[in-house]
Amino acid sequence: MKDIEEKVIHSFYNGMNCAQSILTAYADHLKFDPSFALSVSSGFGGGMGKLQKTCGAVTGSFMALGIYNSQKHFENIEARNATNVMIQKFTVDFEAMHGSLDCKALLDCDFTTIEGGNQFKDKDLKQNVCSKCLADSVKLIEGLIGDK
């Protein structure tokens, strides 16, 4: 788990958005193409297209859980149902830790405005909020999938 968390944080500070950081970090562990993962998750950062809706750490986690279950279950319906159960558990636990799944609520600022962008930088929200959401997402994923 520590290796994956380190990959996530490293990726996040080196050009990937939060969703990309989570999803690509699981590529080796779950044996899927990291380039495709990078592409498919590109629009999910900043709360889905920088709309500050569902946190990218959360959506990236949901994608990783879906891949995990698609590999574990042969039937789509079984995989989908198992993924839904995991997503529901993840959601409850993430909200208990952070109070919301919503990027804007987590950051308590609208980073799409000049004032919010300054607040994001001044309060170092990337470190003080986003990094914690990413690390906690890895912990929650690991709690759900274990060592595969």
PDB file of C-alpha atoms in Angstrom:
ATOM      1  CA  MET A   1       0.000   0.000   0.000  1.00  0.00           C
ATOM      2  CA  LYS A   2       2.806   2.441   0.826  1.00  0.00           C
ATOM      3  CA  ASP A   3       4.244   2.022  -2.695  1.00  0.00           C
ATOM      4  CA  ILE A   4       0.905   2.857  -4.278  1.00  0.00           C
ATOM      5  CA  GLU A   5       0.384   5.853  -2.001  1.00  0.00           C
ATOM      6  CA  GLU A   6       3.853   7.143  -2.882  1.00  0.00           C
ATOM      7  CA  LYS A   7       3.129   6.691  -6.612  1.00  0.00           C
ATOM      8  CA  VAL A   8      -0.141   8.583  -6.223  1.00  0.00           C
ATOM      9  CA  ILE A   9       1.425  11.546  -4.422  1.00  0.00           C
ATOM     10  CA  HIS A  10       4.424  11.640  -6.755  1.00  0.00           C
ATOM     11  CA  SER A  11       2.168  11.624  -9.829  1.00  0.00           C
ATOM     12  CA  PHE A  12      -0.065  14.317  -8.355  1.00  0.00           C
ATOM     13  CA  TYR A  13       2.885  16.645  -7.803  1.00  0.00           C
ATOM     14  CA  ASN A  14       4.330  15.895 -11.235  1.00  0.00           C
ATOM     15  CA  GLY A  15       1.567  16.815 -13.632  1.00  0.00           C
ATOM     16  CA  MET A  16      -1.260  14.323 -13.181  1.00  0.00           C
ATOM     17  CA  ASN A  17      -4.632  15.316 -11.844  1.00  0.00           C
ATOM     18  CA  CYS A  18      -6.054  13.595  -8.767  1.00  0.00           C
ATOM     19  CA  ALA A  19      -8.089  10.987 -10.695  1.00  0.00           C
ATOM     20  CA  GLN A  20      -5.153  10.154 -12.975  1.00  0.00           C
ATOM     21  CA  SER A  21      -2.865   9.825  -9.960  1.00  0.00           C
ATOM     22  CA  ILE A  22      -5.098   7.248  -8.303  1.00  0.00           C
ATOM     23  CA  LEU A  23      -5.972   5.246 -11.397  1.00  0.00           C
ATOM     24  CA  THR A  24      -2.504   5.015 -12.928  1.00  0.00           C
ATOM     25  CA  ALA A  25      -0.969   4.038  -9.576  1.00  0.00           C
ATOM     26  CA  TYR A  26      -3.031   0.843  -9.684  1.00  0.00           C
ATOM     27  CA  ALA A  27      -1.987  -0.106 -13.233  1.00  0.00           C
ATOM     28  CA  ASP A  28       0.786  -2.498 -12.170  1.00  0.00           C
ATOM     29  CA  HIS A  29      -1.152  -3.970  -9.257  1.00  0.00           C
ATOM     30  CA  LEU A  30      -4.301  -4.615 -11.292  1.00  0.00           C
ATOM     31  CA  LYS A  31      -2.456  -5.257 -14.567  1.00  0.00           C
ATOM     32  CA  PHE A  32      -3.997  -2.709 -16.910  1.00  0.00           C
ATOM     33  CA  ASP A  33      -2.546  -0.216 -19.377  1.00  0.00           C
ATOM     34  CA  PRO A  34      -1.373   2.924 -17.544  1.00  0.00           C
ATOM     35  CA  SER A  35      -1.461   5.010 -20.745  1.00  0.00           C
ATOM     36  CA  PHE A  36      -5.112   4.192 -21.280  1.00  0.00           C
ATOM     37  CA  ALA A  37      -5.802   4.888 -17.593  1.00  0.00           C
ATOM     38  CA  LEU A  38      -4.102   8.274 -17.946  1.00  0.00           C
ATOM     39  CA  SER A  39      -6.294   9.091 -20.933  1.00  0.00           C
ATOM     40  CA  VAL A  40      -9.606   7.857 -19.581  1.00  0.00           C
ATOM     41  CA  SER A  41      -9.198   9.711 -16.279  1.00  0.00           C
ATOM     42  CA  SER A  42      -7.914  12.973 -17.803  1.00  0.00           C
ATOM     43  CA  GLY A  43     -11.232  14.807 -17.473  1.00  0.00           C
ATOM     44  CA  PHE A  44     -11.941  13.824 -13.885  1.00  0.00           C
ATOM     45  CA  GLY A  45      -9.490  16.096 -12.056  1.00  0.00           C
ATOM     46  CA  GLY A  46     -10.583  19.156 -10.131  1.00  0.00           C
ATOM     47  CA  GLY A  47     -13.943  17.619  -9.409  1.00  0.00           C
ATOM     48  CA  MET A  48     -14.683  16.399 -12.937  1.00  0.00           C
ATOM     49  CA  GLY A  49     -13.479  18.840 -15.565  1.00  0.00           C
ATOM     50  CA  LYS A  50     -12.513  21.425 -12.930  1.00  0.00           C
ATOM     51  CA  LEU A  51     -16.213  21.843 -12.117  1.00  0.00           C
ATOM     52  CA  GLN A  52     -15.403  21.094  -8.468  1.00  0.00           C
ATOM     53  CA  LYS A  53     -18.053  18.380  -8.276  1.00  0.00           C
ATOM     54  CA  THR A  54     -17.069  14.846  -7.156  1.00  0.00           C
ATOM     55  CA  CYS A  55     -13.424  14.820  -6.038  1.00  0.00           C
ATOM     56  CA  GLY A  56     -11.024  13.287  -8.568  1.00  0.00           C
ATOM     57  CA  ALA A  57      -9.457  11.102  -5.889  1.00  0.00           C
ATOM     58  CA  VAL A  58     -12.918   9.608  -5.432  1.00  0.00           C
ATOM     59  CA  THR A  59     -13.729   9.152  -9.127  1.00  0.00           C
ATOM     60  CA  GLY A  60     -10.275   7.676  -9.773  1.00  0.00           C
ATOM     61  CA  SER A  61     -10.892   5.270  -6.912  1.00  0.00           C
ATOM     62  CA  PHE A  62     -14.267   4.279  -8.333  1.00  0.00           C
ATOM     63  CA  MET A  63     -12.591   3.484 -11.662  1.00  0.00           C
ATOM     64  CA  ALA A  64      -9.926   1.368  -9.954  1.00  0.00           C
ATOM     65  CA  LEU A  65     -12.605  -0.548  -8.047  1.00  0.00           C
ATOM     66  CA  GLY A  66     -14.482  -1.156 -11.291  1.00  0.00           C
ATOM     67  CA  ILE A  67     -11.375  -2.560 -12.958  1.00  0.00           C
ATOM     68  CA  TYR A  68     -10.659  -4.747  -9.943  1.00  0.00           C
ATOM     69  CA  ASN A  69     -14.165  -6.228  -9.987  1.00  0.00           C
ATOM     70  CA  SER A  70     -14.212  -6.650 -13.749  1.00  0.00           C
ATOM     71  CA  GLN A  71     -11.121  -8.832 -13.422  1.00  0.00           C
ATOM     72  CA  LYS A  72     -12.496 -10.761 -10.454  1.00  0.00           C
ATOM     73  CA  HIS A  73     -15.981 -11.503 -11.810  1.00  0.00           C
ATOM     74  CA  PHE A  74     -16.612 -13.048 -15.206  1.00  0.00           C
ATOM     75  CA  GLU A  75     -20.139 -11.723 -15.616  1.00  0.00           C
ATOM     76  CA  ASN A  76     -20.702  -7.998 -16.108  1.00  0.00           C
ATOM     77  CA  ILE A  77     -23.690  -7.952 -13.756  1.00  0.00           C
ATOM     78  CA  GLU A  78     -21.660  -9.597 -10.970  1.00  0.00           C
ATOM     79  CA  ALA A  79     -18.785  -7.175 -11.536  1.00  0.00           C
ATOM     80  CA  ARG A  80     -21.118  -4.205 -11.599  1.00  0.00           C
ATOM     81  CA  ASN A  81     -22.933  -5.280  -8.436  1.00  0.00           C
ATOM     82  CA  ALA A  82     -19.670  -5.908  -6.572  1.00  0.00           C
ATOM     83  CA  THR A  83     -18.372  -2.524  -7.731  1.00  0.00           C
ATOM     84  CA  ASN A  84     -21.541  -0.776  -6.564  1.00  0.00           C
ATOM     85  CA  VAL A  85     -21.200  -2.332  -3.110  1.00  0.00           C
ATOM     86  CA  MET A  86     -17.577  -1.218  -2.879  1.00  0.00           C
ATOM     87  CA  ILE A  87     -18.366   2.289  -4.119  1.00  0.00           C
ATOM     88  CA  GLN A  88     -21.135   2.621  -1.552  1.00  0.00           C
ATOM     89  CA  LYS A  89     -18.784   1.548   1.257  1.00  0.00           C
ATOM     90  CA  PHE A  90     -16.004   3.810  -0.032  1.00  0.00           C
ATOM     91  CA  THR A  91     -18.442   6.746  -0.169  1.00  0.00           C
ATOM     92  CA  VAL A  92     -19.644   6.284   3.405  1.00  0.00           C
ATOM     93  CA  ASP A  93     -16.086   5.993   4.704  1.00  0.00           C
ATOM     94  CA  PHE A  94     -14.689   8.903   2.652  1.00  0.00           C
ATOM     95  CA  GLU A  95     -17.537  11.175   3.725  1.00  0.00           C
ATOM     96  CA  ALA A  96     -16.973  10.171   7.351  1.00  0.00           C
ATOM     97  CA  MET A  97     -13.310  11.149   7.011  1.00  0.00           C
ATOM     98  CA  HIS A  98     -13.729  14.353   5.019  1.00  0.00           C
ATOM     99  CA  GLY A  99     -17.349  15.456   5.354  1.00  0.00           C
ATOM    100  CA  SER A 100     -18.065  15.445   1.630  1.00  0.00           C
ATOM    101  CA  LEU A 101     -17.206  13.955  -1.763  1.00  0.00           C
ATOM    102  CA  ASP A 102     -17.508  17.377  -3.385  1.00  0.00           C
ATOM    103  CA  CYS A 103     -14.246  19.089  -4.385  1.00  0.00           C
ATOM    104  CA  LYS A 104     -15.548  22.601  -3.685  1.00  0.00           C
ATOM    105  CA  ALA A 105     -16.768  21.607  -0.212  1.00  0.00           C
ATOM    106  CA  LEU A 106     -13.544  19.737   0.575  1.00  0.00           C
ATOM    107  CA  LEU A 107     -11.425  22.740  -0.392  1.00  0.00           C
ATOM    108  CA  ASP A 108     -13.852  25.339   0.948  1.00  0.00           C
ATOM    109  CA  CYS A 109     -13.031  27.557  -2.010  1.00  0.00           C
ATOM    110  CA  ASP A 110     -13.891  28.024  -5.660  1.00  0.00           C
ATOM    111  CA  PHE A 111     -10.510  27.699  -7.330  1.00  0.00           C
ATOM    112  CA  THR A 112     -11.997  28.751 -10.674  1.00  0.00           C
ATOM    113  CA  THR A 113     -12.098  32.371  -9.451  1.00  0.00           C
ATOM    114  CA  ILE A 114      -9.072  34.599  -8.919  1.00  0.00           C
ATOM    115  CA  GLU A 115      -9.873  34.894  -5.216  1.00  0.00           C
ATOM    116  CA  GLY A 116     -10.354  31.119  -4.871  1.00  0.00           C
ATOM    117  CA  GLY A 117      -7.198  30.399  -6.842  1.00  0.00           C
ATOM    118  CA  ASN A 118      -5.244  32.645  -4.501  1.00  0.00           C
ATOM    119  CA  GLN A 119      -6.852  30.973  -1.479  1.00  0.00           C
ATOM    120  CA  PHE A 120      -5.953  27.551  -2.910  1.00  0.00           C
ATOM    121  CA  LYS A 121      -2.308  28.625  -3.146  1.00  0.00           C
ATOM    122  CA  ASP A 122      -2.115  30.673   0.064  1.00  0.00           C
ATOM    123  CA  LYS A 123      -3.577  27.899   2.207  1.00  0.00           C
ATOM    124  CA  ASP A 124      -1.571  25.256   0.313  1.00  0.00           C
ATOM    125  CA  LEU A 125      -4.758  23.260  -0.196  1.00  0.00           C
ATOM    126  CA  LYS A 126      -2.997  20.934  -2.629  1.00  0.00           C
ATOM    127  CA  GLN A 127      -0.904  19.691   0.307  1.00  0.00           C
ATOM    128  CA  ASN A 128      -3.335  20.278   3.153  1.00  0.00           C
ATOM    129  CA  VAL A 129      -6.486  18.839   1.564  1.00  0.00           C
ATOM    130  CA  CYS A 130      -5.878  17.155  -1.793  1.00  0.00           C
ATOM    131  CA  SER A 131      -2.916  15.045  -0.676  1.00  0.00           C
ATOM    132  CA  LYS A 132      -4.884  13.810   2.323  1.00  0.00           C
ATOM    133  CA  CYS A 133      -7.869  12.901   0.140  1.00  0.00           C
ATOM    134  CA  LEU A 134      -5.544  10.972  -2.171  1.00  0.00           C
ATOM    135  CA  ALA A 135      -3.790   9.107   0.656  1.00  0.00           C
ATOM    136  CA  ASP A 136      -7.089   8.282   2.339  1.00  0.00           C
ATOM    137  CA  SER A 137      -8.518   7.054  -0.972  1.00  0.00           C
ATOM    138  CA  VAL A 138      -5.635   4.586  -1.302  1.00  0.00           C
ATOM    139  CA  LYS A 139      -6.275   3.361   2.243  1.00  0.00           C
ATOM    140  CA  LEU A 140      -9.956   2.863   1.482  1.00  0.00           C
ATOM    141  CA  ILE A 141      -9.267   1.046  -1.785  1.00  0.00           C
ATOM    142  CA  GLU A 142      -6.773  -1.221  -0.038  1.00  0.00           C
ATOM    143  CA  GLY A 143      -9.308  -1.955   2.675  1.00  0.00           C
ATOM    144  CA  LEU A 144     -11.780  -3.032   0.009  1.00  0.00           C
ATOM    145  CA  ILE A 145      -9.566  -5.034  -2.331  1.00  0.00           C
ATOM    146  CA  GLY A 146      -6.763  -6.126  -0.012  1.00  0.00           C
ATOM    147  CA  ASP A 147      -3.915  -7.933  -1.741  1.00  0.00           C
ATOM    148  CA  LYS A 148      -6.072  -9.032  -4.658  1.00  0.00           C
TER     149      LYS A 148
END
